Coordinates of C-alpha atoms in Angstrom, one line a residue:
Chain A
M16 CA 90.8 -173.3 42.2
N17 CA 89.3 -176.1 44.5
V18 CA 87.4 -178.7 42.8
I19 CA 86.2 -180.3 46.1
E20 CA 85.6 -178.2 49.2
V21 CA 84.5 -180.3 52.3
D22 CA 83.4 -178.2 55.2
H23 CA 83.0 -179.8 58.7
L24 CA 81.2 -182.8 57.2
T25 CA 79.7 -185.2 59.8
K26 CA 77.8 -188.3 59.1
Y27 CA 76.2 -190.6 61.7
Y28 CA 74.2 -193.7 60.7
G29 CA 71.8 -193.6 63.5
K30 CA 74.3 -193.8 66.4
A31 CA 77.0 -195.5 64.5
R32 CA 79.9 -193.2 63.5
G33 CA 80.5 -192.5 59.8
I34 CA 82.7 -189.5 59.6
I35 CA 83.2 -186.8 62.1
D36 CA 84.0 -183.2 61.3
V37 CA 85.7 -183.7 58.1
S38 CA 87.1 -180.8 56.2
F39 CA 89.5 -180.8 53.3
Q40 CA 90.1 -179.3 49.8
V41 CA 91.0 -180.9 46.6
E42 CA 92.6 -178.5 44.0
A43 CA 92.0 -178.6 40.3
G44 CA 94.3 -180.9 38.4
E45 CA 95.8 -182.9 41.5
I46 CA 95.5 -186.4 42.5
F47 CA 94.4 -186.4 46.0
G48 CA 95.1 -189.6 48.0
F49 CA 92.7 -190.6 50.7
I50 CA 94.1 -193.1 52.9
G51 CA 92.7 -195.1 55.9
P52 CA 91.9 -198.6 56.9
N53 CA 88.7 -200.3 56.3
G54 CA 85.9 -198.8 58.2
A55 CA 87.8 -195.4 58.6
G56 CA 85.0 -193.4 56.6
K57 CA 86.6 -193.3 53.1
S58 CA 83.5 -194.6 51.3
T59 CA 81.3 -192.7 53.4
T60 CA 82.9 -189.5 52.5
I61 CA 82.7 -190.4 48.8
R62 CA 79.1 -191.4 49.0
L63 CA 78.3 -188.1 50.8
L64 CA 80.1 -186.2 47.9
L65 CA 77.9 -188.1 45.4
S66 CA 74.8 -187.5 47.5
L67 CA 73.9 -191.0 47.7
I68 CA 73.7 -190.3 51.5
Y69 CA 73.1 -187.1 53.4
P70 CA 75.4 -185.5 56.0
T71 CA 74.2 -185.1 59.6
S72 CA 75.9 -181.8 59.5
G73 CA 78.3 -179.7 57.5
S74 CA 78.4 -179.3 53.7
A75 CA 80.5 -180.0 50.7
K76 CA 80.9 -178.2 47.4
I77 CA 82.2 -179.7 44.0
F78 CA 83.2 -177.2 41.4
G79 CA 82.1 -174.5 43.7
R80 CA 78.4 -175.7 43.9
D81 CA 76.7 -177.6 46.8
C82 CA 77.0 -181.2 46.0
I83 CA 73.4 -182.1 47.2
K84 CA 71.5 -179.3 45.6
Y85 CA 73.3 -179.5 42.3
G86 CA 74.1 -183.2 42.5
P87 CA 72.4 -184.4 39.4
A88 CA 74.0 -181.6 37.1
L89 CA 77.4 -182.0 38.7
R90 CA 77.4 -185.7 38.1
Q91 CA 77.5 -184.9 34.4
E92 CA 81.2 -184.1 35.1
I93 CA 81.8 -186.9 37.6
G94 CA 83.1 -190.4 37.1
Y95 CA 82.9 -192.8 40.0
L96 CA 84.5 -196.3 40.4
P97 CA 83.0 -197.9 43.6
S98 CA 85.1 -200.3 45.6
E99 CA 82.7 -203.2 44.7
V100 CA 80.9 -202.9 41.3
F101 CA 77.3 -204.1 40.9
Y102 CA 75.5 -203.8 37.5
Y103 CA 72.3 -205.2 36.2
E104 CA 73.3 -208.9 36.1
H105 CA 71.2 -209.8 32.9
M106 CA 72.6 -207.1 30.7
K107 CA 75.3 -207.4 28.2
V108 CA 78.5 -205.4 28.9
I109 CA 78.1 -203.3 25.8
D110 CA 74.3 -202.6 26.7
L111 CA 75.2 -201.7 30.2
L112 CA 77.8 -199.1 29.0
K113 CA 75.6 -197.7 26.3
Y114 CA 73.0 -197.4 28.9
S115 CA 75.4 -195.4 31.1
A116 CA 76.5 -193.4 28.2
S117 CA 72.9 -192.4 27.3
F118 CA 72.7 -190.3 30.4
Y119 CA 75.5 -187.8 29.4
K120 CA 75.1 -184.8 27.1
K121 CA 77.9 -186.0 24.8
D122 CA 78.7 -188.9 22.3
C123 CA 80.7 -191.3 24.4
T124 CA 80.8 -194.0 21.9
Q125 CA 84.4 -193.6 20.5
R126 CA 85.8 -193.2 24.1
L127 CA 83.8 -196.3 25.2
H128 CA 85.5 -198.5 22.7
E129 CA 89.0 -196.9 23.4
L130 CA 88.8 -197.7 27.0
A131 CA 87.4 -201.3 26.4
E132 CA 90.4 -202.0 24.1
I133 CA 92.9 -200.5 26.7
M134 CA 91.2 -202.6 29.6
E135 CA 91.0 -205.6 27.3
L136 CA 87.3 -205.9 28.1
N137 CA 85.0 -208.3 26.2
L138 CA 82.0 -206.3 25.4
N139 CA 79.6 -209.1 24.4
R140 CA 79.5 -211.0 27.6
R141 CA 76.8 -210.8 30.2
I142 CA 77.6 -209.1 33.5
E143 CA 76.5 -212.2 35.5
D144 CA 79.2 -214.2 33.7
L145 CA 82.1 -211.9 34.6
S146 CA 84.6 -212.5 37.3
Y147 CA 85.2 -209.9 40.0
G148 CA 88.2 -208.5 38.2
N149 CA 86.3 -208.2 34.9
K150 CA 83.3 -206.5 36.6
K151 CA 85.9 -203.9 37.8
K152 CA 87.1 -203.4 34.4
V153 CA 83.5 -202.6 33.3
G154 CA 83.4 -200.2 36.2
I155 CA 86.6 -198.4 35.0
V156 CA 85.2 -198.1 31.5
Q157 CA 81.9 -197.0 32.8
G158 CA 83.4 -194.3 35.2
L159 CA 85.5 -192.9 32.4
L160 CA 83.6 -193.1 29.2
H161 CA 82.0 -189.7 29.5
S162 CA 85.5 -188.0 30.0
P163 CA 84.7 -186.6 33.4
R164 CA 86.5 -183.7 34.9
L165 CA 86.5 -185.3 38.3
L166 CA 87.1 -188.8 39.2
F167 CA 86.3 -190.6 42.4
L168 CA 88.1 -193.9 42.8
D169 CA 87.3 -196.1 45.9
E170 CA 89.9 -198.7 46.3
P171 CA 90.1 -199.1 42.6
T172 CA 92.8 -201.8 42.2
A173 CA 91.3 -204.6 44.4
G174 CA 90.8 -207.5 42.1
L175 CA 92.8 -206.3 39.2
D176 CA 95.8 -208.4 38.1
P177 CA 99.3 -206.5 38.1
L178 CA 99.3 -205.9 34.4
I179 CA 95.8 -204.3 34.2
Q180 CA 96.7 -202.4 37.3
R181 CA 99.7 -200.9 35.6
K182 CA 97.5 -200.0 32.6
F183 CA 94.9 -198.6 34.9
F184 CA 97.5 -196.4 36.6
N185 CA 98.7 -195.1 33.3
L186 CA 95.1 -194.4 32.3
I187 CA 94.6 -192.4 35.4
R188 CA 97.9 -190.6 34.8
E189 CA 96.9 -189.7 31.3
E190 CA 93.5 -188.5 32.4
N191 CA 95.3 -186.5 35.1
Q192 CA 97.6 -184.8 32.6
R193 CA 94.6 -183.8 30.5
G194 CA 93.4 -181.8 33.7
V195 CA 91.1 -184.4 35.3
T196 CA 91.2 -184.0 39.2
V197 CA 91.3 -187.4 40.9
F198 CA 90.2 -188.3 44.3
F199 CA 91.9 -191.7 45.1
S200 CA 90.8 -193.6 48.2
S201 CA 93.0 -196.4 49.2
H202 CA 94.4 -198.5 52.0
I203 CA 97.3 -199.7 49.9
L204 CA 99.9 -197.0 50.4
G205 CA 102.3 -198.0 47.7
E206 CA 99.8 -197.1 45.1
V207 CA 99.0 -193.9 46.6
Q208 CA 102.6 -193.0 47.0
R209 CA 103.1 -193.7 43.2
L210 CA 100.3 -191.7 42.2
C211 CA 99.2 -188.9 44.3
N212 CA 100.3 -185.3 45.0
R213 CA 98.7 -184.8 48.3
V214 CA 97.2 -187.1 50.8
G215 CA 94.7 -187.0 53.6
I216 CA 94.9 -189.7 56.3
I217 CA 91.6 -190.6 57.9
K218 CA 91.3 -192.6 61.1
E219 CA 88.2 -193.6 62.9
G220 CA 86.1 -191.0 61.0
R221 CA 88.3 -188.0 61.5
I222 CA 91.1 -186.6 59.3
I223 CA 94.3 -186.7 61.2
E224 CA 96.7 -185.3 58.6
I225 CA 96.5 -183.6 55.3
S226 CA 99.8 -183.0 53.6
D227 CA 102.0 -183.1 50.6
I228 CA 103.3 -186.6 50.0
R229 CA 106.9 -185.2 49.9
T230 CA 106.6 -183.2 53.0
L231 CA 105.0 -186.2 54.7
Q232 CA 108.0 -188.3 53.8
Q233 CA 110.9 -185.6 54.0
N234 CA 110.2 -183.2 56.8
N235 CA 108.8 -185.3 59.4
Y236 CA 110.5 -188.6 59.8
K237 CA 113.8 -190.3 59.2
K238 CA 114.4 -194.0 59.5
V239 CA 117.8 -194.4 61.1
R240 CA 119.7 -197.6 61.3
I241 CA 123.0 -197.8 63.1
A242 CA 125.4 -200.7 63.3
A243 CA 128.1 -200.4 65.8
N244 CA 130.0 -202.4 68.6
G245 CA 129.0 -201.9 72.1
I246 CA 126.1 -199.6 71.4
D247 CA 123.9 -198.6 74.4
V248 CA 120.3 -198.6 73.4
A249 CA 119.5 -196.2 76.2
D250 CA 121.7 -193.5 74.6
F251 CA 119.1 -193.1 71.9
N252 CA 116.2 -192.8 74.1
I253 CA 115.9 -189.1 73.6
E254 CA 113.1 -186.8 72.4
G255 CA 112.1 -187.3 68.7
V256 CA 113.0 -190.9 68.7
S257 CA 110.2 -193.6 68.2
K258 CA 109.9 -197.2 67.6
L259 CA 113.4 -197.7 69.0
E260 CA 114.6 -201.3 68.4
S261 CA 117.8 -203.1 69.1
N262 CA 119.5 -206.3 67.8
H263 CA 122.8 -207.9 68.4
D264 CA 124.8 -205.6 66.1
G265 CA 123.0 -202.2 66.5
V266 CA 119.8 -200.1 66.8
R267 CA 117.2 -198.8 64.4
F268 CA 114.4 -196.2 64.9
F269 CA 112.5 -193.4 63.5
F270 CA 113.5 -189.8 64.2
K271 CA 111.6 -186.6 64.0
G272 CA 113.1 -183.3 64.8
D273 CA 116.3 -181.3 64.2
I274 CA 118.5 -183.8 62.1
N275 CA 121.7 -182.3 63.7
T276 CA 120.8 -183.6 67.1
I277 CA 120.8 -187.1 65.9
V278 CA 123.9 -186.7 63.8
R279 CA 126.0 -185.5 66.6
K280 CA 124.7 -188.4 68.9
I281 CA 125.8 -190.8 66.1
S282 CA 129.1 -189.2 65.6
Q283 CA 130.2 -190.1 69.2
I284 CA 130.0 -193.8 68.4
D285 CA 132.4 -196.0 66.8
L286 CA 130.3 -197.1 63.7
V287 CA 130.3 -200.0 61.6
D288 CA 127.6 -198.8 59.4
V289 CA 124.8 -196.3 59.3
S290 CA 121.9 -195.3 57.1
I291 CA 119.4 -192.4 57.4
E292 CA 116.8 -192.7 55.1
E293 CA 113.1 -191.5 54.2
P294 CA 110.5 -193.8 55.5
T295 CA 108.1 -195.3 53.1
L296 CA 104.5 -194.2 53.4
E297 CA 103.6 -197.5 54.8
E298 CA 105.8 -196.8 57.9
I299 CA 104.5 -193.3 58.3
F300 CA 101.1 -194.6 58.1
M301 CA 101.8 -197.2 60.8
H302 CA 102.9 -194.5 63.0
Y303 CA 99.7 -192.6 62.8
Y304 CA 97.8 -195.7 63.6
E305 CA 99.8 -196.8 66.6
Chain B
M9 CA 63.4 -192.2 28.9
N10 CA 66.2 -194.6 29.1
I11 CA 65.5 -195.7 32.5
F12 CA 61.8 -196.2 31.5
L13 CA 62.8 -198.4 28.5
R14 CA 65.2 -200.4 30.5
E15 CA 62.8 -201.1 33.2
L16 CA 60.1 -202.2 30.8
K17 CA 62.6 -204.6 29.4
A18 CA 63.6 -205.8 32.8
N19 CA 60.1 -206.3 33.9
F20 CA 58.8 -207.9 30.8
K21 CA 59.4 -211.4 31.9
S22 CA 57.5 -210.7 35.1
L23 CA 54.5 -209.4 33.0
L24 CA 54.5 -212.7 31.0
V25 CA 54.6 -214.7 34.1
W26 CA 51.6 -212.8 35.7
G27 CA 49.7 -212.9 32.4
G28 CA 50.3 -216.6 32.2
I29 CA 48.8 -217.1 35.6
I30 CA 45.8 -215.0 34.9
I31 CA 45.1 -216.7 31.6
L32 CA 45.4 -220.1 33.3
L33 CA 43.1 -219.0 36.1
I34 CA 40.5 -217.9 33.5
V35 CA 40.8 -221.2 31.6
I36 CA 40.4 -223.3 34.7
A37 CA 37.4 -221.1 35.9
M38 CA 35.9 -221.4 32.5
A39 CA 36.1 -225.1 32.6
K40 CA 34.3 -225.0 35.9
Y41 CA 31.7 -222.7 34.5
S42 CA 30.8 -225.3 31.9
A43 CA 29.4 -227.3 34.8
Y44 CA 27.4 -224.4 36.2
A45 CA 26.0 -222.9 32.9
D46 CA 22.3 -223.0 32.9
N47 CA 22.3 -225.7 35.6
P48 CA 19.4 -224.9 38.2
Q49 CA 20.6 -227.8 40.5
L50 CA 23.6 -225.7 41.3
L51 CA 21.5 -222.9 42.5
A52 CA 19.7 -225.4 44.9
V53 CA 23.1 -226.5 46.3
L54 CA 24.2 -222.9 46.9
D55 CA 21.0 -222.1 48.7
S56 CA 21.8 -224.8 51.2
M57 CA 25.1 -223.2 52.3
P58 CA 25.4 -220.9 55.2
P59 CA 24.9 -217.3 54.2
A60 CA 28.1 -216.0 55.9
L61 CA 30.1 -218.3 53.6
L62 CA 28.3 -217.2 50.5
D63 CA 29.0 -213.5 51.6
A64 CA 32.6 -214.2 52.1
F65 CA 33.1 -215.4 48.4
N66 CA 30.5 -212.9 47.1
L67 CA 28.2 -215.7 46.0
K68 CA 25.0 -214.3 47.2
A69 CA 24.9 -211.4 44.8
F70 CA 25.2 -213.3 41.7
N71 CA 23.5 -216.1 39.8
L72 CA 26.5 -218.3 39.1
T73 CA 24.7 -220.1 36.3
T74 CA 25.0 -217.0 34.2
L75 CA 28.0 -215.7 32.5
S76 CA 27.8 -212.3 34.2
G77 CA 27.1 -213.8 37.5
F78 CA 30.1 -216.0 37.1
F79 CA 32.4 -213.2 36.1
G80 CA 31.0 -211.2 39.0
V81 CA 32.5 -213.8 41.3
M82 CA 35.7 -213.9 39.3
F83 CA 36.1 -210.2 39.9
T84 CA 37.5 -210.9 43.3
Y85 CA 40.3 -212.9 41.9
F86 CA 41.0 -210.4 39.2
A87 CA 41.2 -207.6 41.7
L88 CA 43.4 -209.8 44.1
M89 CA 45.7 -210.7 41.3
G90 CA 46.0 -207.3 39.9
G91 CA 46.5 -205.7 43.3
I92 CA 49.3 -208.2 44.2
A93 CA 51.0 -207.8 40.8
A94 CA 50.9 -204.1 40.9
A95 CA 52.2 -203.8 44.4
M96 CA 55.0 -206.1 43.7
W97 CA 56.0 -204.3 40.6
G98 CA 55.8 -201.0 42.4
S99 CA 57.8 -202.0 45.4
D100 CA 60.4 -204.1 43.6
I101 CA 61.1 -201.6 40.8
I102 CA 62.4 -199.2 43.4
S103 CA 63.9 -201.5 46.0
K104 CA 65.7 -203.8 43.8
E105 CA 68.4 -201.2 43.2
E106 CA 69.3 -201.3 46.8
R107 CA 68.7 -205.2 47.1
D108 CA 70.9 -205.7 44.1
K109 CA 73.4 -203.1 45.3
T110 CA 73.1 -201.4 41.8
V111 CA 72.1 -198.2 43.6
E112 CA 75.6 -197.0 43.5
F113 CA 75.6 -197.1 39.7
A114 CA 72.1 -196.0 39.0
L115 CA 71.9 -193.3 41.4
T116 CA 75.4 -191.8 40.7
L117 CA 74.4 -191.1 36.9
P118 CA 73.4 -187.6 36.3
V119 CA 69.7 -188.1 37.1
T120 CA 67.6 -186.6 39.9
R121 CA 65.8 -189.1 42.3
N122 CA 62.5 -187.7 41.1
Q123 CA 63.4 -188.7 37.4
V124 CA 64.2 -192.1 38.7
I125 CA 60.9 -192.6 40.5
T126 CA 58.9 -191.2 37.7
S127 CA 60.5 -193.4 35.1
K128 CA 60.1 -196.4 37.1
A129 CA 56.6 -195.7 38.2
L130 CA 55.7 -195.3 34.5
A131 CA 57.3 -198.6 33.5
A132 CA 55.3 -200.3 36.3
L133 CA 52.2 -198.5 35.2
V134 CA 52.6 -199.9 31.6
N135 CA 52.9 -203.3 33.2
S136 CA 49.7 -202.8 35.2
I137 CA 47.8 -201.6 32.1
A138 CA 49.0 -204.5 30.0
F139 CA 48.0 -206.8 32.9
V140 CA 44.4 -205.6 32.7
L141 CA 44.4 -205.8 29.0
I142 CA 45.6 -209.4 29.1
T143 CA 42.9 -210.2 31.6
W144 CA 40.3 -208.4 29.4
V145 CA 41.2 -210.2 26.3
A146 CA 41.5 -213.6 27.8
S147 CA 38.1 -213.1 29.4
L148 CA 36.5 -212.0 26.2
A149 CA 38.1 -215.0 24.4
A150 CA 36.9 -217.4 27.1
A151 CA 33.4 -216.0 27.2
S152 CA 32.9 -215.8 23.4
Y153 CA 32.2 -219.7 23.4
Y154 CA 28.8 -218.9 25.2
H155 CA 27.9 -216.0 22.9
P156 CA 27.3 -213.4 25.6
N157 CA 24.9 -210.4 25.2
I158 CA 25.9 -206.8 25.3
A159 CA 25.2 -206.5 29.0
F160 CA 27.9 -209.0 29.7
Y161 CA 30.5 -207.0 27.6
N162 CA 29.5 -203.8 29.4
F163 CA 29.7 -205.3 32.8
L164 CA 33.1 -206.9 31.9
A165 CA 34.4 -203.5 30.7
L166 CA 33.3 -202.0 34.1
E167 CA 35.1 -204.8 35.9
M168 CA 38.3 -204.2 34.1
Q169 CA 38.2 -200.5 34.8
A170 CA 37.6 -201.3 38.5
M171 CA 40.5 -203.8 38.4
F172 CA 42.6 -201.0 37.0
V173 CA 41.8 -198.6 39.7
I174 CA 42.6 -201.2 42.3
E175 CA 45.9 -201.9 40.5
L176 CA 46.7 -198.1 40.7
I177 CA 46.0 -198.0 44.3
F178 CA 48.2 -200.8 45.1
L179 CA 50.9 -199.8 42.6
A180 CA 51.1 -196.4 44.5
I181 CA 51.3 -198.1 47.8
G182 CA 54.1 -200.4 46.5
L183 CA 56.0 -197.6 45.1
L184 CA 55.7 -195.8 48.6
L185 CA 56.9 -198.9 50.3
G186 CA 59.9 -199.2 47.9
C187 CA 60.8 -195.6 48.3
A188 CA 60.3 -195.3 52.0
M189 CA 61.4 -198.5 53.7
K190 CA 64.6 -198.9 55.3
Q191 CA 64.4 -202.6 55.2
Y192 CA 64.2 -202.6 51.5
K193 CA 64.3 -206.4 51.4
R194 CA 60.9 -206.6 53.1
A195 CA 59.2 -204.0 50.9
G196 CA 57.8 -206.6 48.6
S197 CA 56.6 -208.9 51.3
T198 CA 55.1 -205.9 53.3
A199 CA 53.2 -204.9 50.1
V200 CA 51.7 -208.4 49.7
S201 CA 50.9 -208.5 53.5
I202 CA 48.9 -205.1 53.2
I203 CA 47.0 -206.6 50.2
L204 CA 46.1 -209.9 52.0
A205 CA 45.2 -207.9 55.2
T206 CA 42.9 -205.6 53.3
Y207 CA 41.3 -208.4 51.3
F208 CA 40.5 -210.3 54.5
L209 CA 39.2 -207.0 56.0
S210 CA 36.8 -206.9 53.0
I211 CA 35.6 -210.3 53.8
I212 CA 35.1 -209.6 57.4
S213 CA 33.3 -206.2 56.7
G214 CA 31.0 -208.1 54.5
M215 CA 30.0 -210.7 57.1
N216 CA 28.6 -208.4 59.7
K217 CA 26.8 -205.0 59.7
K218 CA 28.6 -203.7 62.7
L219 CA 31.8 -203.9 60.8
D220 CA 30.4 -201.9 58.0
L221 CA 32.8 -199.0 58.8
L222 CA 35.7 -201.2 57.8
K223 CA 34.8 -200.9 54.2
Y224 CA 36.6 -197.6 53.8
F225 CA 39.8 -199.3 54.7
T226 CA 39.9 -201.9 52.0
P227 CA 40.0 -201.0 48.3
F228 CA 38.7 -204.3 47.7
K229 CA 35.3 -203.0 48.9
Y230 CA 35.4 -199.9 46.9
F231 CA 34.3 -201.7 43.9
D232 CA 32.1 -204.5 44.9
A233 CA 31.1 -206.5 41.9
G234 CA 27.6 -206.9 42.9
K235 CA 27.1 -203.2 43.2
L236 CA 29.0 -202.7 39.8
F237 CA 26.4 -205.1 38.3
R238 CA 23.4 -203.5 39.8
T239 CA 24.3 -199.9 39.2
G240 CA 26.3 -200.1 36.1
H241 CA 29.1 -197.6 37.2
M242 CA 31.8 -197.1 39.9
D243 CA 30.8 -195.3 42.9
L244 CA 32.0 -191.7 42.8
T245 CA 32.9 -191.4 46.5
Y246 CA 35.1 -194.5 46.3
L247 CA 36.7 -193.2 43.1
L248 CA 37.5 -190.0 45.0
L249 CA 38.8 -192.0 47.9
S250 CA 41.0 -194.1 45.6
A251 CA 42.4 -190.9 43.9
I252 CA 43.2 -189.5 47.2
I253 CA 45.0 -192.7 48.5
I254 CA 47.0 -192.7 45.2
V255 CA 48.0 -189.0 45.2
V256 CA 49.0 -189.2 49.0
A257 CA 51.0 -192.4 48.5
M258 CA 52.9 -191.0 45.5
A259 CA 53.7 -187.8 47.2
G260 CA 55.0 -189.9 50.2
A261 CA 57.0 -191.8 47.7
Y262 CA 58.7 -188.9 46.1
L263 CA 59.2 -187.1 49.4
T264 CA 60.8 -189.9 51.3
Y265 CA 63.0 -191.1 48.6
N266 CA 64.4 -187.6 48.1
R267 CA 65.2 -187.2 51.7
R268 CA 66.6 -190.6 52.8
D269 CA 69.9 -192.2 52.7
L270 CA 70.3 -194.9 50.0
Y271 CA 71.5 -198.1 51.4
I272 CA 74.6 -199.7 49.9

């Protein structure tokens, strides 16, 4: 079953591009990574799904129901952590969280305190006195306190120190194991790689790739490094090779295609050393953004 | 209900400030009145002033040396204060979510935009009612020193009702501006500009008979204190006109807020 179904969603802000013809599905129980640099349209997509803004054309469904028409009811089951959190400055953290909890049709008190403890959040301080990172912690507790079935995380780790980041990732994994679907938007590929099952890559408002993280890494590209004496760079300027670089003792490049072609090529050389490995997501990503 | 209560709490300070200002205004005014009270010389001074000026400040209709006359002149300030306060509350209560960027929290809760407007409008309404009551009580307290007659109490009650209607009109307009304006930062200042513009329109329309038609465009002319004093009730036509403005503005507020993108 698909928890999110986005169908040819387009959003223009006046003449400025938001997103163009975006379609994808997120299945129940998966952690879907949504990758792109700043301004690519990640937040726009999330805000459209939360019906904060309305699409120019296209539509989207959450839990099989239209995200605008049934928005308020759907949001009972949705948790959202924006990239920058803003709350009512004069409220105490506990009052803000209780206020948020009061909108959900279940008792969130226990979960609220559990989460605050995990995140090491001081509940008695005022929002205005909190640092950026601490506000983010409030955001995490607020987004999770009603045990939502779907989570939108928009660049969630910005401002969190590494220790809290790890706790946060564990929390998200636990939630996911309980069956929560997670939509994880980020420009930090390492964290997406660690957490996500599938990724969508968005560039200048358009989806340019949706694929399994493994397939993205395995099937497409190999990172090849060859050390040899008297190697001729031009020899490797063949189809499927990209980012060909050479230095004094060898060459390195990315290869996409039949792996045998490149292995045969390498076997003709008197090697000092060779390595063929899977590129990091970072490297794949850079490739898409060339 | 939770939005309503939170907004009441958040706006309480503002109510206290406005309440303080109106009380101060009444205290200062009453200090001046002590010089006018039963002082025939003042009438002579007023008679020597240009009629247009007297019209502008509504001084012609009233005998300033009586308590009712004095409060008749005061009504202009009550109406102006009530209008400005209500318009600010109305526009601010909606637009502040975008200004303070809390909209991404407040509007991603499981609430409809209609619920948000209704709760906030009710909270601003409570403030407006409280503001009239503060004005009323402060006026009664201040006037009690002069042992006013029953006619004064009735006139004051009528003035307060008229002030409340003016508040409602500008509250609705403020809410409409908060809901509809793309430049949410300017919603408050636009609301106040509209009030000042309509207020000066009311002055201009009173100065010249040819400009009489303008009176329909300024709520400050709907409930002229002089007329209230003479007739003892609010004009039904203007009450109806007020109701239409309020309904149209509120409908516009709901419609535009539901349709537009929220700015983040």
